[in-house]
Amino acid sequence: PDSFSDGSDHFALESALERARRMVEEGADILDIGGESTRPGAAQVGEEEELKRVIPLIEKLAGEVKVPISIDTYKSGVAKRAMEAGASIINDVSGLGLDENMGAVAAATGAGLIVMHMRGTPRSMQSDTAYEDLVGEVYGLLASSVQKAVEAGVERGRIIIDPGIGFGKSVEGNLALLGRLSEFCSMGLPVLAGASRKSFIGKTLGIENPKDRLEGSLAAAVIAVMEGASVIRVHDVRETRRAVDLAFAAKQASLRG
């Protein structure tokens, strides 16, 4: 209910189901479902409450959609139950940093695993956004998360990395990460970029309402594709799908030419 952009818009089960179906129709390749907001300053949600929010939705969707379902959580208990309910990807914004059992759950369930960089927790992450070497530090911590996952038994080929745009970075830092995503491709793993509607877009363009940040979100998605990102996490599926498909086609044509 307190998601930064569309909090409470699709909180009820039927509304969430309708929204998920529409996203698939509009071209979503993955549905990412979360029961706890990770916006800056967000309060923590207990595991039982998080489970009540996500499991019924995953169970219903798993029986009718043909795209993979991702559970957006940093709690291993929630991840395990989500896998049992029909999810196949774990999206851990803490990069295995907040629950020592998450790697083992990913390994035991055979889940795909997204590890993201975040400094601190959602509640504290914007309290310190200074880095001596932003890209180098984020790269190093992501490499550490990947190593932790592999040591827990997760196959390297099932891991995706996310530099964490909007998580513990300044406006300038987020812009720099976006423009240097290609440097993360050297890790040899798919890169996920999640910039849609985030505050750095609003502050850069002077747009307060997150829902009015479509143009900036589309620009960020296109930049991410041109920089080598393989997965784009978005709110506006139809518009972004069209934009990134064109960007990807142009990128592929340039490589052939």
PDB file of C-alpha atoms in Angstrom:
ATOM      1  CA  PRO A   1       0.000   0.000   0.000  1.00  0.00           C
ATOM      2  CA  ASP A   2       2.958   2.399   0.408  1.00  0.00           C
ATOM      3  CA  SER A   3       4.805   1.692  -2.840  1.00  0.00           C
ATOM      4  CA  PHE A   4       6.432   4.920  -4.055  1.00  0.00           C
ATOM      5  CA  SER A   5       4.625   5.104  -7.398  1.00  0.00           C
ATOM      6  CA  ASP A   6       1.415   3.062  -7.425  1.00  0.00           C
ATOM      7  CA  GLY A   7       0.905   2.263  -3.753  1.00  0.00           C
ATOM      8  CA  SER A   8      -2.643   0.994  -3.043  1.00  0.00           C
ATOM      9  CA  ASP A   9      -3.565   1.200  -6.761  1.00  0.00           C
ATOM     10  CA  HIS A  10      -3.394  -2.583  -7.145  1.00  0.00           C
ATOM     11  CA  PHE A  11      -3.264  -3.724  -3.519  1.00  0.00           C
ATOM     12  CA  ALA A  12      -6.512  -5.728  -3.502  1.00  0.00           C
ATOM     13  CA  LEU A  13      -6.161  -9.249  -4.908  1.00  0.00           C
ATOM     14  CA  GLU A  14      -8.580  -8.858  -7.826  1.00  0.00           C
ATOM     15  CA  SER A  15      -7.067  -5.515  -8.796  1.00  0.00           C
ATOM     16  CA  ALA A  16      -3.568  -7.011  -8.677  1.00  0.00           C
ATOM     17  CA  LEU A  17      -4.679  -9.967 -10.800  1.00  0.00           C
ATOM     18  CA  GLU A  18      -6.227  -7.667 -13.390  1.00  0.00           C
ATOM     19  CA  ARG A  19      -3.106  -5.500 -13.492  1.00  0.00           C
ATOM     20  CA  ALA A  20      -0.814  -8.529 -13.838  1.00  0.00           C
ATOM     21  CA  ARG A  21      -2.859  -9.963 -16.705  1.00  0.00           C
ATOM     22  CA  ARG A  22      -2.811  -6.611 -18.472  1.00  0.00           C
ATOM     23  CA  MET A  23       0.963  -6.333 -18.074  1.00  0.00           C
ATOM     24  CA  VAL A  24       1.407  -9.724 -19.747  1.00  0.00           C
ATOM     25  CA  GLU A  25      -0.915  -8.663 -22.590  1.00  0.00           C
ATOM     26  CA  GLU A  26       1.167  -5.503 -23.010  1.00  0.00           C
ATOM     27  CA  GLY A  27       4.383  -7.470 -23.412  1.00  0.00           C
ATOM     28  CA  ALA A  28       5.839  -8.211 -19.987  1.00  0.00           C
ATOM     29  CA  ASP A  29       8.241 -11.183 -20.042  1.00  0.00           C
ATOM     30  CA  ILE A  30       8.360 -11.515 -16.242  1.00  0.00           C
ATOM     31  CA  LEU A  31       5.942 -10.507 -13.474  1.00  0.00           C
ATOM     32  CA  ASP A  32       7.729  -9.178 -10.382  1.00  0.00           C
ATOM     33  CA  ILE A  33       5.542  -9.358  -7.269  1.00  0.00           C
ATOM     34  CA  GLY A  34       6.392  -7.728  -3.950  1.00  0.00           C
ATOM     35  CA  GLY A  35       4.638  -7.328  -0.620  1.00  0.00           C
ATOM     36  CA  GLU A  36       6.948  -4.802   1.037  1.00  0.00           C
ATOM     37  CA  SER A  37       7.800  -1.367  -0.266  1.00  0.00           C
ATOM     38  CA  THR A  38      11.517  -0.697  -0.733  1.00  0.00           C
ATOM     39  CA  ARG A  39      11.154   3.027  -1.376  1.00  0.00           C
ATOM     40  CA  PRO A  40      13.527   5.277   0.611  1.00  0.00           C
ATOM     41  CA  GLY A  41      12.411   5.417   4.240  1.00  0.00           C
ATOM     42  CA  ALA A  42       9.934   2.551   3.902  1.00  0.00           C
ATOM     43  CA  ALA A  43       8.950   0.764   7.103  1.00  0.00           C
ATOM     44  CA  GLN A  44       9.684  -2.951   7.392  1.00  0.00           C
ATOM     45  CA  VAL A  45       6.805  -5.403   6.978  1.00  0.00           C
ATOM     46  CA  GLY A  46       6.614  -8.591   9.038  1.00  0.00           C
ATOM     47  CA  GLU A  47       7.022 -11.925   7.264  1.00  0.00           C
ATOM     48  CA  GLU A  48       3.474 -13.131   7.923  1.00  0.00           C
ATOM     49  CA  GLU A  49       1.982  -9.924   6.546  1.00  0.00           C
ATOM     50  CA  GLU A  50       4.232 -10.096   3.491  1.00  0.00           C
ATOM     51  CA  LEU A  51       3.167 -13.695   2.876  1.00  0.00           C
ATOM     52  CA  LYS A  52      -0.518 -12.751   3.135  1.00  0.00           C
ATOM     53  CA  ARG A  53       0.030 -10.092   0.498  1.00  0.00           C
ATOM     54  CA  VAL A  54       1.933 -12.108  -2.098  1.00  0.00           C
ATOM     55  CA  ILE A  55       1.162 -15.852  -1.853  1.00  0.00           C
ATOM     56  CA  PRO A  56      -2.518 -15.760  -2.927  1.00  0.00           C
ATOM     57  CA  LEU A  57      -1.583 -13.628  -5.945  1.00  0.00           C
ATOM     58  CA  ILE A  58       1.306 -15.893  -6.966  1.00  0.00           C
ATOM     59  CA  GLU A  59      -0.843 -19.014  -6.605  1.00  0.00           C
ATOM     60  CA  LYS A  60      -3.554 -17.605  -8.856  1.00  0.00           C
ATOM     61  CA  LEU A  61      -1.187 -16.211 -11.474  1.00  0.00           C
ATOM     62  CA  ALA A  62       0.980 -19.322 -11.614  1.00  0.00           C
ATOM     63  CA  GLY A  63      -2.009 -21.276 -12.809  1.00  0.00           C
ATOM     64  CA  GLU A  64      -2.871 -18.967 -15.686  1.00  0.00           C
ATOM     65  CA  VAL A  65       0.062 -16.893 -17.003  1.00  0.00           C
ATOM     66  CA  LYS A  66       2.813 -18.314 -19.169  1.00  0.00           C
ATOM     67  CA  VAL A  67       5.551 -15.891 -18.073  1.00  0.00           C
ATOM     68  CA  PRO A  68       7.880 -16.510 -15.111  1.00  0.00           C
ATOM     69  CA  ILE A  69       6.941 -14.997 -11.757  1.00  0.00           C
ATOM     70  CA  SER A  70       9.553 -13.226  -9.652  1.00  0.00           C
ATOM     71  CA  ILE A  71       9.194 -12.655  -5.905  1.00  0.00           C
ATOM     72  CA  ASP A  72      10.630  -9.321  -4.772  1.00  0.00           C
ATOM     73  CA  THR A  73      11.769 -10.051  -1.207  1.00  0.00           C
ATOM     74  CA  TYR A  74      14.856 -10.168   0.976  1.00  0.00           C
ATOM     75  CA  LYS A  75      13.327 -12.716   3.380  1.00  0.00           C
ATOM     76  CA  SER A  76      14.243 -16.348   2.730  1.00  0.00           C
ATOM     77  CA  GLY A  77      11.006 -17.596   4.308  1.00  0.00           C
ATOM     78  CA  VAL A  78       8.931 -15.543   1.889  1.00  0.00           C
ATOM     79  CA  ALA A  79      11.096 -16.630  -1.040  1.00  0.00           C
ATOM     80  CA  LYS A  80      10.702 -20.317  -0.149  1.00  0.00           C
ATOM     81  CA  ARG A  81       6.913 -20.073   0.124  1.00  0.00           C
ATOM     82  CA  ALA A  82       6.761 -18.102  -3.112  1.00  0.00           C
ATOM     83  CA  MET A  83       8.677 -20.821  -4.950  1.00  0.00           C
ATOM     84  CA  GLU A  84       6.249 -23.412  -3.581  1.00  0.00           C
ATOM     85  CA  ALA A  85       3.358 -21.247  -4.790  1.00  0.00           C
ATOM     86  CA  GLY A  86       4.677 -21.086  -8.348  1.00  0.00           C
ATOM     87  CA  ALA A  87       7.327 -18.362  -8.565  1.00  0.00           C
ATOM     88  CA  SER A  88      10.618 -19.242 -10.246  1.00  0.00           C
ATOM     89  CA  ILE A  89      12.820 -16.173  -9.647  1.00  0.00           C
ATOM     90  CA  ILE A  90      13.977 -14.520  -6.415  1.00  0.00           C
ATOM     91  CA  ASN A  91      14.647 -10.781  -6.633  1.00  0.00           C
ATOM     92  CA  ASP A  92      16.666  -9.853  -3.530  1.00  0.00           C
ATOM     93  CA  VAL A  93      17.266  -6.107  -3.260  1.00  0.00           C
ATOM     94  CA  SER A  94      19.797  -6.712  -0.490  1.00  0.00           C
ATOM     95  CA  GLY A  95      22.065  -8.881  -2.647  1.00  0.00           C
ATOM     96  CA  LEU A  96      21.892 -11.666  -0.010  1.00  0.00           C
ATOM     97  CA  GLY A  97      22.924  -9.138   2.631  1.00  0.00           C
ATOM     98  CA  LEU A  98      19.892  -9.160   4.942  1.00  0.00           C
ATOM     99  CA  ASP A  99      19.083 -12.878   5.249  1.00  0.00           C
ATOM    100  CA  GLU A 100      21.922 -15.388   5.422  1.00  0.00           C
ATOM    101  CA  ASN A 101      19.620 -18.224   4.318  1.00  0.00           C
ATOM    102  CA  MET A 102      18.531 -16.672   1.013  1.00  0.00           C
ATOM    103  CA  GLY A 103      21.330 -18.231  -1.032  1.00  0.00           C
ATOM    104  CA  ALA A 104      20.512 -21.680   0.296  1.00  0.00           C
ATOM    105  CA  VAL A 105      16.818 -21.246  -0.574  1.00  0.00           C
ATOM    106  CA  ALA A 106      17.707 -20.165  -4.106  1.00  0.00           C
ATOM    107  CA  ALA A 107      20.002 -23.166  -4.483  1.00  0.00           C
ATOM    108  CA  ALA A 108      17.544 -25.688  -3.048  1.00  0.00           C
ATOM    109  CA  THR A 109      14.594 -24.487  -5.118  1.00  0.00           C
ATOM    110  CA  GLY A 110      16.497 -24.022  -8.376  1.00  0.00           C
ATOM    111  CA  ALA A 111      15.299 -20.437  -8.584  1.00  0.00           C
ATOM    112  CA  GLY A 112      16.740 -17.777 -10.811  1.00  0.00           C
ATOM    113  CA  LEU A 113      18.368 -15.183  -8.547  1.00  0.00           C
ATOM    114  CA  ILE A 114      18.621 -11.419  -8.942  1.00  0.00           C
ATOM    115  CA  VAL A 115      21.170  -9.820  -6.614  1.00  0.00           C
ATOM    116  CA  MET A 116      20.984  -6.052  -6.277  1.00  0.00           C
ATOM    117  CA  HIS A 117      23.302  -3.503  -4.716  1.00  0.00           C
ATOM    118  CA  MET A 118      21.845  -1.512  -1.841  1.00  0.00           C
ATOM    119  CA  ARG A 119      23.700   0.330   0.877  1.00  0.00           C
ATOM    120  CA  GLY A 120      22.024  -0.353   4.235  1.00  0.00           C
ATOM    121  CA  THR A 121      18.265  -0.959   4.248  1.00  0.00           C
ATOM    122  CA  PRO A 122      15.396   0.801   2.463  1.00  0.00           C
ATOM    123  CA  ARG A 123      14.813   2.788   5.636  1.00  0.00           C
ATOM    124  CA  SER A 124      18.411   4.039   5.850  1.00  0.00           C
ATOM    125  CA  MET A 125      19.835   3.797   2.335  1.00  0.00           C
ATOM    126  CA  GLN A 126      19.522   7.477   1.412  1.00  0.00           C
ATOM    127  CA  SER A 127      21.313   8.668   4.547  1.00  0.00           C
ATOM    128  CA  ASP A 128      24.720   8.170   2.911  1.00  0.00           C
ATOM    129  CA  THR A 129      25.012   8.450  -0.867  1.00  0.00           C
ATOM    130  CA  ALA A 130      28.694   9.447  -1.087  1.00  0.00           C
ATOM    131  CA  TYR A 131      31.151   7.104  -2.827  1.00  0.00           C
ATOM    132  CA  GLU A 132      34.811   7.515  -3.640  1.00  0.00           C
ATOM    133  CA  ASP A 133      34.418   5.256  -6.669  1.00  0.00           C
ATOM    134  CA  LEU A 134      30.718   4.636  -7.296  1.00  0.00           C
ATOM    135  CA  VAL A 135      30.914   2.133 -10.140  1.00  0.00           C
ATOM    136  CA  GLY A 136      33.939   0.359  -8.672  1.00  0.00           C
ATOM    137  CA  GLU A 137      32.356  -0.016  -5.243  1.00  0.00           C
ATOM    138  CA  VAL A 138      28.995  -1.189  -6.601  1.00  0.00           C
ATOM    139  CA  TYR A 139      30.757  -3.618  -8.953  1.00  0.00           C
ATOM    140  CA  GLY A 140      32.835  -5.037  -6.111  1.00  0.00           C
ATOM    141  CA  LEU A 141      29.861  -5.571  -3.824  1.00  0.00           C
ATOM    142  CA  LEU A 142      27.840  -7.199  -6.602  1.00  0.00           C
ATOM    143  CA  ALA A 143      30.762  -9.531  -7.329  1.00  0.00           C
ATOM    144  CA  SER A 144      30.772 -10.409  -3.630  1.00  0.00           C
ATOM    145  CA  SER A 145      27.027 -11.164  -3.717  1.00  0.00           C
ATOM    146  CA  VAL A 146      27.509 -13.392  -6.746  1.00  0.00           C
ATOM    147  CA  GLN A 147      30.322 -15.255  -5.021  1.00  0.00           C
ATOM    148  CA  LYS A 148      28.177 -15.732  -1.916  1.00  0.00           C
ATOM    149  CA  ALA A 149      25.375 -17.148  -4.053  1.00  0.00           C
ATOM    150  CA  VAL A 150      27.703 -19.545  -5.875  1.00  0.00           C
ATOM    151  CA  GLU A 151      29.184 -20.728  -2.585  1.00  0.00           C
ATOM    152  CA  ALA A 152      25.621 -21.424  -1.362  1.00  0.00           C
ATOM    153  CA  GLY A 153      25.088 -23.685  -4.367  1.00  0.00           C
ATOM    154  CA  VAL A 154      23.407 -21.376  -6.869  1.00  0.00           C
ATOM    155  CA  GLU A 155      24.557 -22.026 -10.427  1.00  0.00           C
ATOM    156  CA  ARG A 156      26.282 -18.935 -11.805  1.00  0.00           C
ATOM    157  CA  GLY A 157      24.200 -19.178 -14.963  1.00  0.00           C
ATOM    158  CA  ARG A 158      21.029 -18.542 -12.936  1.00  0.00           C
ATOM    159  CA  ILE A 159      22.224 -15.201 -11.505  1.00  0.00           C
ATOM    160  CA  ILE A 160      21.325 -11.692 -12.702  1.00  0.00           C
ATOM    161  CA  ILE A 161      22.996  -8.573 -11.302  1.00  0.00           C
ATOM    162  CA  ASP A 162      21.298  -5.238 -10.595  1.00  0.00           C
ATOM    163  CA  PRO A 163      23.423  -2.152  -9.750  1.00  0.00           C
ATOM    164  CA  GLY A 164      20.520  -0.761  -7.720  1.00  0.00           C
ATOM    165  CA  ILE A 165      19.611   2.503  -9.410  1.00  0.00           C
ATOM    166  CA  GLY A 166      17.707   4.541  -6.824  1.00  0.00           C
ATOM    167  CA  PHE A 167      18.969   2.541  -3.856  1.00  0.00           C
ATOM    168  CA  GLY A 168      21.447   4.528  -1.774  1.00  0.00           C
ATOM    169  CA  LYS A 169      22.683   6.790  -4.570  1.00  0.00           C
ATOM    170  CA  SER A 170      22.454  10.516  -5.244  1.00  0.00           C
ATOM    171  CA  VAL A 171      20.735  11.961  -8.319  1.00  0.00           C
ATOM    172  CA  GLU A 172      24.124  12.364  -9.990  1.00  0.00           C
ATOM    173  CA  GLY A 173      25.124   8.866  -8.899  1.00  0.00           C
ATOM    174  CA  ASN A 174      22.023   7.334 -10.430  1.00  0.00           C
ATOM    175  CA  LEU A 175      22.627   9.160 -13.690  1.00  0.00           C
ATOM    176  CA  ALA A 176      26.246   7.977 -13.691  1.00  0.00           C
ATOM    177  CA  LEU A 177      25.232   4.372 -13.063  1.00  0.00           C
ATOM    178  CA  LEU A 178      22.716   4.530 -15.892  1.00  0.00           C
ATOM    179  CA  GLY A 179      25.308   5.889 -18.285  1.00  0.00           C
ATOM    180  CA  ARG A 180      27.937   3.336 -17.266  1.00  0.00           C
ATOM    181  CA  LEU A 181      25.867   0.145 -17.100  1.00  0.00           C
ATOM    182  CA  SER A 182      28.041  -1.401 -19.797  1.00  0.00           C
ATOM    183  CA  GLU A 183      30.877  -1.671 -17.275  1.00  0.00           C
ATOM    184  CA  PHE A 184      28.834  -4.191 -15.284  1.00  0.00           C
ATOM    185  CA  CYS A 185      28.457  -6.421 -18.345  1.00  0.00           C
ATOM    186  CA  SER A 186      32.113  -7.368 -17.961  1.00  0.00           C
ATOM    187  CA  MET A 187      31.060  -9.580 -15.027  1.00  0.00           C
ATOM    188  CA  GLY A 188      29.635 -11.920 -17.644  1.00  0.00           C
ATOM    189  CA  LEU A 189      26.131 -11.987 -16.187  1.00  0.00           C
ATOM    190  CA  PRO A 190      22.845 -10.442 -17.365  1.00  0.00           C
ATOM    191  CA  VAL A 191      22.354  -6.911 -16.043  1.00  0.00           C
ATOM    192  CA  LEU A 192      18.985  -5.672 -14.797  1.00  0.00           C
ATOM    193  CA  ALA A 193      18.148  -1.958 -14.765  1.00  0.00           C
ATOM    194  CA  GLY A 194      15.256  -0.589 -12.727  1.00  0.00           C
ATOM    195  CA  ALA A 195      14.929   3.175 -13.205  1.00  0.00           C
ATOM    196  CA  SER A 196      11.219   3.481 -13.986  1.00  0.00           C
ATOM    197  CA  ARG A 197       9.525   6.524 -12.388  1.00  0.00           C
ATOM    198  CA  LYS A 198      12.266   6.914  -9.777  1.00  0.00           C
ATOM    199  CA  SER A 199      12.984  10.156  -7.956  1.00  0.00           C
ATOM    200  CA  PHE A 200      16.226  10.934  -9.790  1.00  0.00           C
ATOM    201  CA  ILE A 201      14.151  11.228 -12.974  1.00  0.00           C
ATOM    202  CA  GLY A 202      11.722  13.551 -11.232  1.00  0.00           C
ATOM    203  CA  LYS A 203      14.498  15.698  -9.765  1.00  0.00           C
ATOM    204  CA  THR A 204      16.374  15.874 -13.051  1.00  0.00           C
ATOM    205  CA  LEU A 205      13.275  16.859 -15.044  1.00  0.00           C
ATOM    206  CA  GLY A 206      11.408  18.761 -12.326  1.00  0.00           C
ATOM    207  CA  ILE A 207       8.458  16.329 -12.162  1.00  0.00           C
ATOM    208  CA  GLU A 208       7.056  15.670  -8.694  1.00  0.00           C
ATOM    209  CA  ASN A 209       4.384  13.043  -9.400  1.00  0.00           C
ATOM    210  CA  PRO A 210       5.996   9.654 -10.181  1.00  0.00           C
ATOM    211  CA  LYS A 211       3.164   8.789 -12.584  1.00  0.00           C
ATOM    212  CA  ASP A 212       4.088  11.796 -14.740  1.00  0.00           C
ATOM    213  CA  ARG A 213       7.641  10.552 -15.341  1.00  0.00           C
ATOM    214  CA  LEU A 214       6.909   8.375 -18.376  1.00  0.00           C
ATOM    215  CA  GLU A 215       9.149  10.204 -20.842  1.00  0.00           C
ATOM    216  CA  GLY A 216      12.096  10.148 -18.468  1.00  0.00           C
ATOM    217  CA  SER A 217      11.484   6.475 -17.684  1.00  0.00           C
ATOM    218  CA  LEU A 218      11.431   5.636 -21.392  1.00  0.00           C
ATOM    219  CA  ALA A 219      14.672   7.540 -21.941  1.00  0.00           C
ATOM    220  CA  ALA A 220      16.291   5.664 -19.043  1.00  0.00           C
ATOM    221  CA  ALA A 221      15.110   2.307 -20.430  1.00  0.00           C
ATOM    222  CA  VAL A 222      16.504   3.056 -23.884  1.00  0.00           C
ATOM    223  CA  ILE A 223      19.839   4.172 -22.421  1.00  0.00           C
ATOM    224  CA  ALA A 224      19.967   0.985 -20.350  1.00  0.00           C
ATOM    225  CA  VAL A 225      19.396  -1.195 -23.419  1.00  0.00           C
ATOM    226  CA  MET A 226      22.052   0.632 -25.411  1.00  0.00           C
ATOM    227  CA  GLU A 227      24.414   0.164 -22.454  1.00  0.00           C
ATOM    228  CA  GLY A 228      23.867  -3.600 -22.534  1.00  0.00           C
ATOM    229  CA  ALA A 229      21.145  -4.258 -19.938  1.00  0.00           C
ATOM    230  CA  SER A 230      19.264  -7.515 -20.536  1.00  0.00           C
ATOM    231  CA  VAL A 231      16.297  -6.958 -18.205  1.00  0.00           C
ATOM    232  CA  ILE A 232      14.357  -3.710 -17.732  1.00  0.00           C
ATOM    233  CA  ARG A 233      12.066  -3.407 -14.709  1.00  0.00           C
ATOM    234  CA  VAL A 234       9.176  -1.037 -15.486  1.00  0.00           C
ATOM    235  CA  HIS A 235       5.708   0.192 -14.581  1.00  0.00           C
ATOM    236  CA  ASP A 236       4.506   1.270 -18.034  1.00  0.00           C
ATOM    237  CA  VAL A 237       4.819  -1.977 -19.952  1.00  0.00           C
ATOM    238  CA  ARG A 238       3.298  -1.246 -23.371  1.00  0.00           C
ATOM    239  CA  GLU A 239       5.154   2.020 -23.914  1.00  0.00           C
ATOM    240  CA  THR A 240       8.468   0.728 -22.589  1.00  0.00           C
ATOM    241  CA  ARG A 241       8.251  -2.508 -24.558  1.00  0.00           C
ATOM    242  CA  ARG A 242       7.950  -0.554 -27.791  1.00  0.00           C
ATOM    243  CA  ALA A 243      10.796   1.777 -26.892  1.00  0.00           C
ATOM    244  CA  VAL A 244      13.238  -0.928 -25.822  1.00  0.00           C
ATOM    245  CA  ASP A 245      12.381  -3.202 -28.762  1.00  0.00           C
ATOM    246  CA  LEU A 246      13.383  -0.405 -31.127  1.00  0.00           C
ATOM    247  CA  ALA A 247      16.514   0.373 -29.129  1.00  0.00           C
ATOM    248  CA  PHE A 248      17.496  -3.297 -29.114  1.00  0.00           C
ATOM    249  CA  ALA A 249      16.882  -3.612 -32.860  1.00  0.00           C
ATOM    250  CA  ALA A 250      19.089  -0.598 -33.503  1.00  0.00           C
ATOM    251  CA  LYS A 251      21.790  -1.970 -31.221  1.00  0.00           C
ATOM    252  CA  GLN A 252      21.755  -5.346 -32.976  1.00  0.00           C
ATOM    253  CA  ALA A 253      21.834  -3.697 -36.408  1.00  0.00           C
ATOM    254  CA  SER A 254      24.826  -1.599 -35.410  1.00  0.00           C
ATOM    255  CA  LEU A 255      26.703  -4.718 -34.317  1.00  0.00           C
ATOM    256  CA  ARG A 256      25.965  -6.441 -37.620  1.00  0.00           C
ATOM    257  CA  GLY A 257      26.876  -3.372 -39.643  1.00  0.00           C
TER     258      GLY A 257
END
